[in-house]
Tab-separated table of N, CA, C and O in Angstrom:
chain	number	residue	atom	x	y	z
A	896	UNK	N	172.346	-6.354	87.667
A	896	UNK	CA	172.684	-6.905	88.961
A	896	UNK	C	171.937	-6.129	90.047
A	896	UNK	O	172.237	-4.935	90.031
A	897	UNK	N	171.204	-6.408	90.822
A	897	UNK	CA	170.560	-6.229	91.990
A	897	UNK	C	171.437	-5.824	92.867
A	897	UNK	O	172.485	-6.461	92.973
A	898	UNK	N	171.191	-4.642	93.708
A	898	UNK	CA	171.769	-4.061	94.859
A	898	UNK	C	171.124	-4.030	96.064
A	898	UNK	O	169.930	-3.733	96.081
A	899	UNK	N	171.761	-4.309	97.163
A	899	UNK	CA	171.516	-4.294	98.233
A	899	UNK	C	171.448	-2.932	99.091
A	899	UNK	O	171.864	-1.916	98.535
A	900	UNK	N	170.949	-2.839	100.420
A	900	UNK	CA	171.370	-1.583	101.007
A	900	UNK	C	172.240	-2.081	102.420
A	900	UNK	O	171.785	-3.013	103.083
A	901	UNK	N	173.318	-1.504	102.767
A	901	UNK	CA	173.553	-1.928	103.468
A	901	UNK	C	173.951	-0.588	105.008
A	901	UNK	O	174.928	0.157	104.939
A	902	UNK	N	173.120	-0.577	106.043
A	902	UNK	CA	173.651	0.775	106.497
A	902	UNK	C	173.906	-0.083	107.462
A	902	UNK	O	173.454	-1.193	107.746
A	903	UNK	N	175.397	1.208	108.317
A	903	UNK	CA	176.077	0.906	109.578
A	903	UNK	C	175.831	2.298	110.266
A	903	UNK	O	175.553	3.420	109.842
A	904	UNK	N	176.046	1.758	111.485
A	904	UNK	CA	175.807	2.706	112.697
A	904	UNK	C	177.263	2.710	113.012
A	904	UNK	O	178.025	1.750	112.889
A	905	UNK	N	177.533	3.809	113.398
A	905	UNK	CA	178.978	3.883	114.115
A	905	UNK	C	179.164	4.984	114.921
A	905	UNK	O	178.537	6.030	114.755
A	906	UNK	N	180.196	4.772	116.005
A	906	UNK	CA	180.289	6.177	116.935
A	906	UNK	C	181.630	6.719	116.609
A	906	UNK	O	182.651	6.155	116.216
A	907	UNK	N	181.358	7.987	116.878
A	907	UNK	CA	182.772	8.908	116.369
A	907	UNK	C	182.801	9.438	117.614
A	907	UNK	O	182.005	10.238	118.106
A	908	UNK	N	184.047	8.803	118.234
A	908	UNK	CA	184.752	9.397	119.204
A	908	UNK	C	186.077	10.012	119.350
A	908	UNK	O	187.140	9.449	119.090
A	909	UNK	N	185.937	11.180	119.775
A	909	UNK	CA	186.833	12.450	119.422
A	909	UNK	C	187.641	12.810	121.056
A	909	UNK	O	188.060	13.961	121.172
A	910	UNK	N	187.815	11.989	122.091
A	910	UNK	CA	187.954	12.501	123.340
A	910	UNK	C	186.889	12.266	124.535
A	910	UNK	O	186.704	11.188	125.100
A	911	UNK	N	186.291	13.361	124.782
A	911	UNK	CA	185.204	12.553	125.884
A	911	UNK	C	184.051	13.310	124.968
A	911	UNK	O	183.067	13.657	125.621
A	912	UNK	N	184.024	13.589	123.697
A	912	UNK	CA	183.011	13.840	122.589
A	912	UNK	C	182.463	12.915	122.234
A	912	UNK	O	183.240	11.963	122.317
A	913	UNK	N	181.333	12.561	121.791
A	913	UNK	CA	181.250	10.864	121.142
A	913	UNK	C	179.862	11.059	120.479
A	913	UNK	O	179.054	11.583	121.246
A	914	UNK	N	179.433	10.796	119.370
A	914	UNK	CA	178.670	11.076	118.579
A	914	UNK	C	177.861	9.603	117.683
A	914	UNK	O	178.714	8.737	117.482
A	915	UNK	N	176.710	9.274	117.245
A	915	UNK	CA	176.031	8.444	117.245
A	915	UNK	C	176.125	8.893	115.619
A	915	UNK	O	176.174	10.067	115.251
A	916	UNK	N	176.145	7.460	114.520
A	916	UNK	CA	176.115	8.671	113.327
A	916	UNK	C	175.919	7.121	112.117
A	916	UNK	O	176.658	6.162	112.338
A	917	UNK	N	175.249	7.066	111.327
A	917	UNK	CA	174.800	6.272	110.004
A	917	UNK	C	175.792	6.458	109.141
A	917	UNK	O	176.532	7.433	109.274
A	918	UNK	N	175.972	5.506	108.068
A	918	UNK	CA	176.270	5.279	106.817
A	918	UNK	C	175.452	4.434	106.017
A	918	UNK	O	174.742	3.517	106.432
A	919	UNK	N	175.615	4.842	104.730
A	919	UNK	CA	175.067	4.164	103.571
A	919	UNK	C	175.871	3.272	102.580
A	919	UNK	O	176.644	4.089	102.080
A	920	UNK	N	176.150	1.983	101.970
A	920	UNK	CA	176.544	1.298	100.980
A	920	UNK	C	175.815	0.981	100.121
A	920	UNK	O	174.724	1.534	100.258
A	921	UNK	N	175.881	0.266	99.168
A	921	UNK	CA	175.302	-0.718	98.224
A	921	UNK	C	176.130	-1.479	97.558
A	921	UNK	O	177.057	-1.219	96.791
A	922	UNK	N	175.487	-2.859	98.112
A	922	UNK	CA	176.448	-4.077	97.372
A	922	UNK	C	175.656	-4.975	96.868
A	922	UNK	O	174.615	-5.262	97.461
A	923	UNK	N	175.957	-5.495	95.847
A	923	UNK	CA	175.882	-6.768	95.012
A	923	UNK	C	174.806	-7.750	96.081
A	923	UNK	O	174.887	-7.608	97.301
A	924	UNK	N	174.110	-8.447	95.639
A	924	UNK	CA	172.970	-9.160	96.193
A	924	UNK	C	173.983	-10.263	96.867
A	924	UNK	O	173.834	-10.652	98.025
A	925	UNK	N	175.099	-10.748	95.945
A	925	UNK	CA	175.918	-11.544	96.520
A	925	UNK	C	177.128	-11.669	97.290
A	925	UNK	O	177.941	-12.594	97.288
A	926	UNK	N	177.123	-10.523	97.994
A	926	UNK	CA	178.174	-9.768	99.056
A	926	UNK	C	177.819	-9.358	99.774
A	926	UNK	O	176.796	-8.680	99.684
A	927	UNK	N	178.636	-9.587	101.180
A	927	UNK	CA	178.451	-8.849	102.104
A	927	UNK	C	179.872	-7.460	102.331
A	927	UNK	O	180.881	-7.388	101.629
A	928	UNK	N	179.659	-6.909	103.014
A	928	UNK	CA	180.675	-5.581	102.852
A	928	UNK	C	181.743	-5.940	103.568
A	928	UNK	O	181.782	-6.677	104.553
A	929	UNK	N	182.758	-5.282	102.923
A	929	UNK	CA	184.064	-5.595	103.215
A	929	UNK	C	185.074	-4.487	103.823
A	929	UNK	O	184.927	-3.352	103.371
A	930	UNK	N	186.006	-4.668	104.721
A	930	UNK	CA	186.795	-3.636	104.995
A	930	UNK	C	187.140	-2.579	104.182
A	930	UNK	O	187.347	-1.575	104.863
A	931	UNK	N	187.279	-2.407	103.048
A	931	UNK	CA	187.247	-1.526	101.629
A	931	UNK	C	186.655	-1.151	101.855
A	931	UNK	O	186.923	-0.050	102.336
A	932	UNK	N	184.805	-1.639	101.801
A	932	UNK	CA	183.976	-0.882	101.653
A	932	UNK	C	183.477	-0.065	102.732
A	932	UNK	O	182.543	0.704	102.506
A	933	UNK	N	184.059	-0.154	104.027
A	933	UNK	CA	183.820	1.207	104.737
A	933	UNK	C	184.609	1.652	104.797
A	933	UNK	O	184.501	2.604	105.570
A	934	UNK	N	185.629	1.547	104.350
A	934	UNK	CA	187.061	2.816	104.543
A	934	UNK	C	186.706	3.523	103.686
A	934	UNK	O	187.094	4.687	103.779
A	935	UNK	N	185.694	3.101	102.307
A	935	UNK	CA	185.708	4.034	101.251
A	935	UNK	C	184.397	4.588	101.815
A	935	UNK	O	184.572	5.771	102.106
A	936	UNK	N	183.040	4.146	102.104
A	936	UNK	CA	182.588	5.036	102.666
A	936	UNK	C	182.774	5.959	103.569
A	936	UNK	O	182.147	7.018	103.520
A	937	UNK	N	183.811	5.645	104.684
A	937	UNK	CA	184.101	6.915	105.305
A	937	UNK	C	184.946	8.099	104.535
A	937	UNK	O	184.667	9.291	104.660
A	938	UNK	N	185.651	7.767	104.001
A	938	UNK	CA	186.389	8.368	103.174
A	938	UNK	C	185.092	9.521	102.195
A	938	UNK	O	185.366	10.706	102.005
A	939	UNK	N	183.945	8.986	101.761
A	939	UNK	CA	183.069	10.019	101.379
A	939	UNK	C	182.807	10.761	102.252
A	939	UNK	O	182.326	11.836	101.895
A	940	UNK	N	182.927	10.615	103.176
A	940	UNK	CA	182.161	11.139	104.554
A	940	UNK	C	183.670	12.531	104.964
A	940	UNK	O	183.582	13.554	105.642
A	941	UNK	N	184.420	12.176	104.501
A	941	UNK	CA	185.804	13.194	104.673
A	941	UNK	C	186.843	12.992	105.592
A	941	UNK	O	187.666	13.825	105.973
A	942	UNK	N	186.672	11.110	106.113
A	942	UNK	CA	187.326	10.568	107.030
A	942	UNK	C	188.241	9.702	106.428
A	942	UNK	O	187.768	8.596	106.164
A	943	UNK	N	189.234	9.852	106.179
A	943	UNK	CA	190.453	9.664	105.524
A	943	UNK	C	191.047	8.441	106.779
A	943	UNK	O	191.995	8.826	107.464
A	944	UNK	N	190.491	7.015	107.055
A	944	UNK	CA	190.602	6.147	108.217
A	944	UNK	C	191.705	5.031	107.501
A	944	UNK	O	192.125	5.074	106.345
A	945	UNK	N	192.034	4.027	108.554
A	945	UNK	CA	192.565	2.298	108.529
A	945	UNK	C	191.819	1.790	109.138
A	945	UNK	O	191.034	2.492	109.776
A	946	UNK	N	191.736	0.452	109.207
A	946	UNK	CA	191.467	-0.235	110.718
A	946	UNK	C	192.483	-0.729	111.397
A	946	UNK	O	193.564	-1.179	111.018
A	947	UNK	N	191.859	-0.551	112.797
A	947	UNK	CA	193.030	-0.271	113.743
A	947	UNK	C	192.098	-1.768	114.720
A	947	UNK	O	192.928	-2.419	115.356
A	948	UNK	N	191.124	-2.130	114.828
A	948	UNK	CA	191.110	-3.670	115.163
A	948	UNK	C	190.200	-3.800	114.600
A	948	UNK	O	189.200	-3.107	114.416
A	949	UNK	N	190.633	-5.063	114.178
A	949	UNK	CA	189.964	-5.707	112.981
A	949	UNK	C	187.894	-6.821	114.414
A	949	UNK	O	186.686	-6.671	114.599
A	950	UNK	N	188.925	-7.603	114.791
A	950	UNK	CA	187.427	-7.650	115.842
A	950	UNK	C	186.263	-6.862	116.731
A	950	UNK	O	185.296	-7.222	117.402
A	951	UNK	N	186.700	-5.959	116.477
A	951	UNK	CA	185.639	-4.790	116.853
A	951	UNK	C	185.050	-3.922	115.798
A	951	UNK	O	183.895	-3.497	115.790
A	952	UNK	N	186.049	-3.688	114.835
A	952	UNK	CA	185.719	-2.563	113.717
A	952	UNK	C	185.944	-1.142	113.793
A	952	UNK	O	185.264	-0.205	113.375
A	953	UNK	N	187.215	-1.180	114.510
A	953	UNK	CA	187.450	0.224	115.084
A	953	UNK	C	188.372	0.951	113.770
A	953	UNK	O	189.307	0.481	113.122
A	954	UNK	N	187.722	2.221	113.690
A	954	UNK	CA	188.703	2.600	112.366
A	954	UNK	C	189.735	3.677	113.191
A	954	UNK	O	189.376	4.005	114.322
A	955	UNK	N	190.821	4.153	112.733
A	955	UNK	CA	191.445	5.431	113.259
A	955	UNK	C	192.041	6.760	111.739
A	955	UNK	O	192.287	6.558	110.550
A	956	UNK	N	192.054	7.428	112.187
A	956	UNK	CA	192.545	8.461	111.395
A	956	UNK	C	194.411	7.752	110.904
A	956	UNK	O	195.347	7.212	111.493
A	957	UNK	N	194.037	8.262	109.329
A	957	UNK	CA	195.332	7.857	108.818
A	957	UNK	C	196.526	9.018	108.949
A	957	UNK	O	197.739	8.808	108.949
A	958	UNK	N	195.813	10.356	109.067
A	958	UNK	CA	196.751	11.536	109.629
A	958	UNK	C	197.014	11.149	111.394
A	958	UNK	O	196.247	10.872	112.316
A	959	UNK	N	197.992	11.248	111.316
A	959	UNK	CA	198.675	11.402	112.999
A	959	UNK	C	197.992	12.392	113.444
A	959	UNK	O	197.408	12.202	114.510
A	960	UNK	N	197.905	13.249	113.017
A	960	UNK	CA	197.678	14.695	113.682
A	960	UNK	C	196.319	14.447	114.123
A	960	UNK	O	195.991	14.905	115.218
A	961	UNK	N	195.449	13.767	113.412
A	961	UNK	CA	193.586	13.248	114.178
A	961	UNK	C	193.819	12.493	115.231
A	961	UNK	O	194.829	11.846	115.506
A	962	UNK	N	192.681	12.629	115.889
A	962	UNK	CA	192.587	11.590	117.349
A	962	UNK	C	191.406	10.706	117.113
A	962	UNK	O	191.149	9.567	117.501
A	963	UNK	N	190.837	11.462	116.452
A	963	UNK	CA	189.151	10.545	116.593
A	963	UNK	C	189.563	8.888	116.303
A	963	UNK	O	190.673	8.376	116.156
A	964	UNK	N	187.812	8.114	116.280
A	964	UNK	CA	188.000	7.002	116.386
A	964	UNK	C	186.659	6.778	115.965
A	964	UNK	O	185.615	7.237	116.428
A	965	UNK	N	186.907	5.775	114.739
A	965	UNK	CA	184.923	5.469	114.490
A	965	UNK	C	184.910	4.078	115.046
A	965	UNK	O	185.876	3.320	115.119
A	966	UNK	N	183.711	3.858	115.416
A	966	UNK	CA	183.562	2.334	115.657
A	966	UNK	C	182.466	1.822	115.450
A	966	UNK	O	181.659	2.150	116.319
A	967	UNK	N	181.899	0.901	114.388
A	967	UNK	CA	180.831	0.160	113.943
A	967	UNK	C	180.033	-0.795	114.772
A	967	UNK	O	180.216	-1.980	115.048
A	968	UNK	N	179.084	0.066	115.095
A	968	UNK	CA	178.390	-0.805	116.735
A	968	UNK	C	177.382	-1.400	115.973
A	968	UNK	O	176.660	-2.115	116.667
A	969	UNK	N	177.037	-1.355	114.640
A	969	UNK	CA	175.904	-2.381	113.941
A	969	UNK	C	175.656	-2.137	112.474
A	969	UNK	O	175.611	-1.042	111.913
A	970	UNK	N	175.499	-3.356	111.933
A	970	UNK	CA	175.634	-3.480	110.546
A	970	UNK	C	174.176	-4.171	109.841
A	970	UNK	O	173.936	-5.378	109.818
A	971	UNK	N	173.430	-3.261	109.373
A	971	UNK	CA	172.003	-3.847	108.833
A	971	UNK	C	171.549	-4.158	107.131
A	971	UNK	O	171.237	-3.235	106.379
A	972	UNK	N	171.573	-5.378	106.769
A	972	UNK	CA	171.636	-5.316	105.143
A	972	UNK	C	170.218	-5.658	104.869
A	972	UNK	O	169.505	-6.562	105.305
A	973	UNK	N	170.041	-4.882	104.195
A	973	UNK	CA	168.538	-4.552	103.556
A	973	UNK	C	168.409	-5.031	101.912
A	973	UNK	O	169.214	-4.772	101.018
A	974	UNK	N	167.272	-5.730	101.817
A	974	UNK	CA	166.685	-6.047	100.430
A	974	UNK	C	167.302	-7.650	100.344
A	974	UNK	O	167.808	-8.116	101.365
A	975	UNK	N	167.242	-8.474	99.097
A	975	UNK	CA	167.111	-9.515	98.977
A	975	UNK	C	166.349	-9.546	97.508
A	975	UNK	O	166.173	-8.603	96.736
A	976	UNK	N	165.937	-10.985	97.362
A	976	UNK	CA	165.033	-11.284	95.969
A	976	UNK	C	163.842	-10.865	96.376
A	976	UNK	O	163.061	-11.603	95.775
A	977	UNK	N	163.026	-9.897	97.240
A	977	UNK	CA	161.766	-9.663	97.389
A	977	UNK	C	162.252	-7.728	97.187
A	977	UNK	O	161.547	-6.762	96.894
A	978	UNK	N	163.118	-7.793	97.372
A	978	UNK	CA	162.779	-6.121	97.624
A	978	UNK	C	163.843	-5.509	96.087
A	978	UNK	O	164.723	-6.090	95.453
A	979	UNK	N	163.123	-3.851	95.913
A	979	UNK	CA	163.213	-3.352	94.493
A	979	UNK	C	164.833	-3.586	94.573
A	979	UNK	O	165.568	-3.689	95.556
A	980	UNK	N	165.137	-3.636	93.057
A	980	UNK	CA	166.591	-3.827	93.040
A	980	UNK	C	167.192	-2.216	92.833
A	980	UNK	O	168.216	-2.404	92.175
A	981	UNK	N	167.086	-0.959	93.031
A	981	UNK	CA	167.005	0.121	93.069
A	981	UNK	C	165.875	0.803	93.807
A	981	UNK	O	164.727	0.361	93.774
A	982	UNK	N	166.298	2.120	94.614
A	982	UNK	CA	165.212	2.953	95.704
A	982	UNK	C	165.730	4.645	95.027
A	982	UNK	O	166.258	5.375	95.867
A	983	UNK	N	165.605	5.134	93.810
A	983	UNK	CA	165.751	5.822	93.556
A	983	UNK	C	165.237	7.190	94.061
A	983	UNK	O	165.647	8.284	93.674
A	984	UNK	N	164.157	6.936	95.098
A	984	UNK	CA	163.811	7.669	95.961
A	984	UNK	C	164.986	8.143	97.316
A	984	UNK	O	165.302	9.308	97.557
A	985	UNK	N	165.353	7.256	97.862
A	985	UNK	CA	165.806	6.730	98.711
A	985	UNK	C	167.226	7.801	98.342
A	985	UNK	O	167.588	8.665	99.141
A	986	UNK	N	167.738	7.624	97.357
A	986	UNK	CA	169.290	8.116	96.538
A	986	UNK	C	169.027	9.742	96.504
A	986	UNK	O	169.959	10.493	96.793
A	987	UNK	N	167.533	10.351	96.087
A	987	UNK	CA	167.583	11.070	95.467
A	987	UNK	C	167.294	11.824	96.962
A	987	UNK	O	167.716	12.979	96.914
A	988	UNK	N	166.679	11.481	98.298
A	988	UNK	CA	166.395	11.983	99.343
A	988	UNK	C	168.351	12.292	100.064
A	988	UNK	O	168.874	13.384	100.287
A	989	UNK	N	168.924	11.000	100.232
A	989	UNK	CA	170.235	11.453	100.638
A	989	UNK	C	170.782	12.665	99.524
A	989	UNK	O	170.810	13.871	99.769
A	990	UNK	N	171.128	12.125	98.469
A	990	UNK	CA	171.668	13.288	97.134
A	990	UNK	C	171.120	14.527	98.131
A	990	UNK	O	171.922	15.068	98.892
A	991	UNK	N	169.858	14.905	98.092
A	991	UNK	CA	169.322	16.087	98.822
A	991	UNK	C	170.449	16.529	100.514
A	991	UNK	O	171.133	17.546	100.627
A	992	UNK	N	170.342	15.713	101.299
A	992	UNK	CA	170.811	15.843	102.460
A	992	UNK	C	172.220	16.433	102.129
A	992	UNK	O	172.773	17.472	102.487
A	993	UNK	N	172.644	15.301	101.238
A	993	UNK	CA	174.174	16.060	101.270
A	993	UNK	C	174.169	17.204	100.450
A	993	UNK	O	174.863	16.961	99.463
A	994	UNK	N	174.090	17.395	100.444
A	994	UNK	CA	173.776	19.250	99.326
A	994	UNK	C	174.479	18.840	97.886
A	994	UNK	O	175.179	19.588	97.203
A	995	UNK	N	174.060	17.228	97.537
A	995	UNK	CA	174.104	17.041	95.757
A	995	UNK	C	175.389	16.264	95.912
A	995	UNK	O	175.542	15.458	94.994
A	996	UNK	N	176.646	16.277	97.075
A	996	UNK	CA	177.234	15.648	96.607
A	996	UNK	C	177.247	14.311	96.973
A	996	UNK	O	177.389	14.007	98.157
A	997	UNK	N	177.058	13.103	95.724
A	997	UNK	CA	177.084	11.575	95.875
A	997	UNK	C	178.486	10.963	95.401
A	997	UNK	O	178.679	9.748	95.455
């Protein structure tokens, strides 16, 4: 099965802090991403979120005790039947960034 790439942009706002910041997915050629699938990507990310409106895409912290707030200002899906169905480059450059853990 062929995978897609799918990255989102989102801002993490913490107060009058606010931060500009990427994610990475991969889905099925025949899907588009689903509320799951960024709660679980943030959740790699160490953001333990819900969504808190569903028409905007605003996530919030599931601990009370957090304030922050992510919000998905754009969603770009990459590849199709022309492009490789794996970028093992691509995996092995993030793998790097995060210091190995995928």
């Amino acid at each position: 099965m062929a995978l897609r790439e799918c990255i989102f942009h989102f801002k993490f706002i913490d107060g009058p802090n606010t931060k500009m910041l990427r994610a990475l997915i991969f889905l099925p050629d025949d899907r588009k991403p689903s509320i799951k699938d960024f709660i679980a990507a943030f959740a790699q990310l160490g953001y333990q979120v819900q969504l808190e409106n569903e028409q905007e895409l605003i996530f919030a912290p599931t601990n009370a005790k957090e304030t922050y707030k992510l919000d998905i200002t754009k969603i770009e899906i990459k590849g199709g039947d022309d492009s490789p169905q794996h970028d093992g480059e691509l995996k092995s450059i993030i793998e790097h960034l995060r210091g190995g853990r995928w």
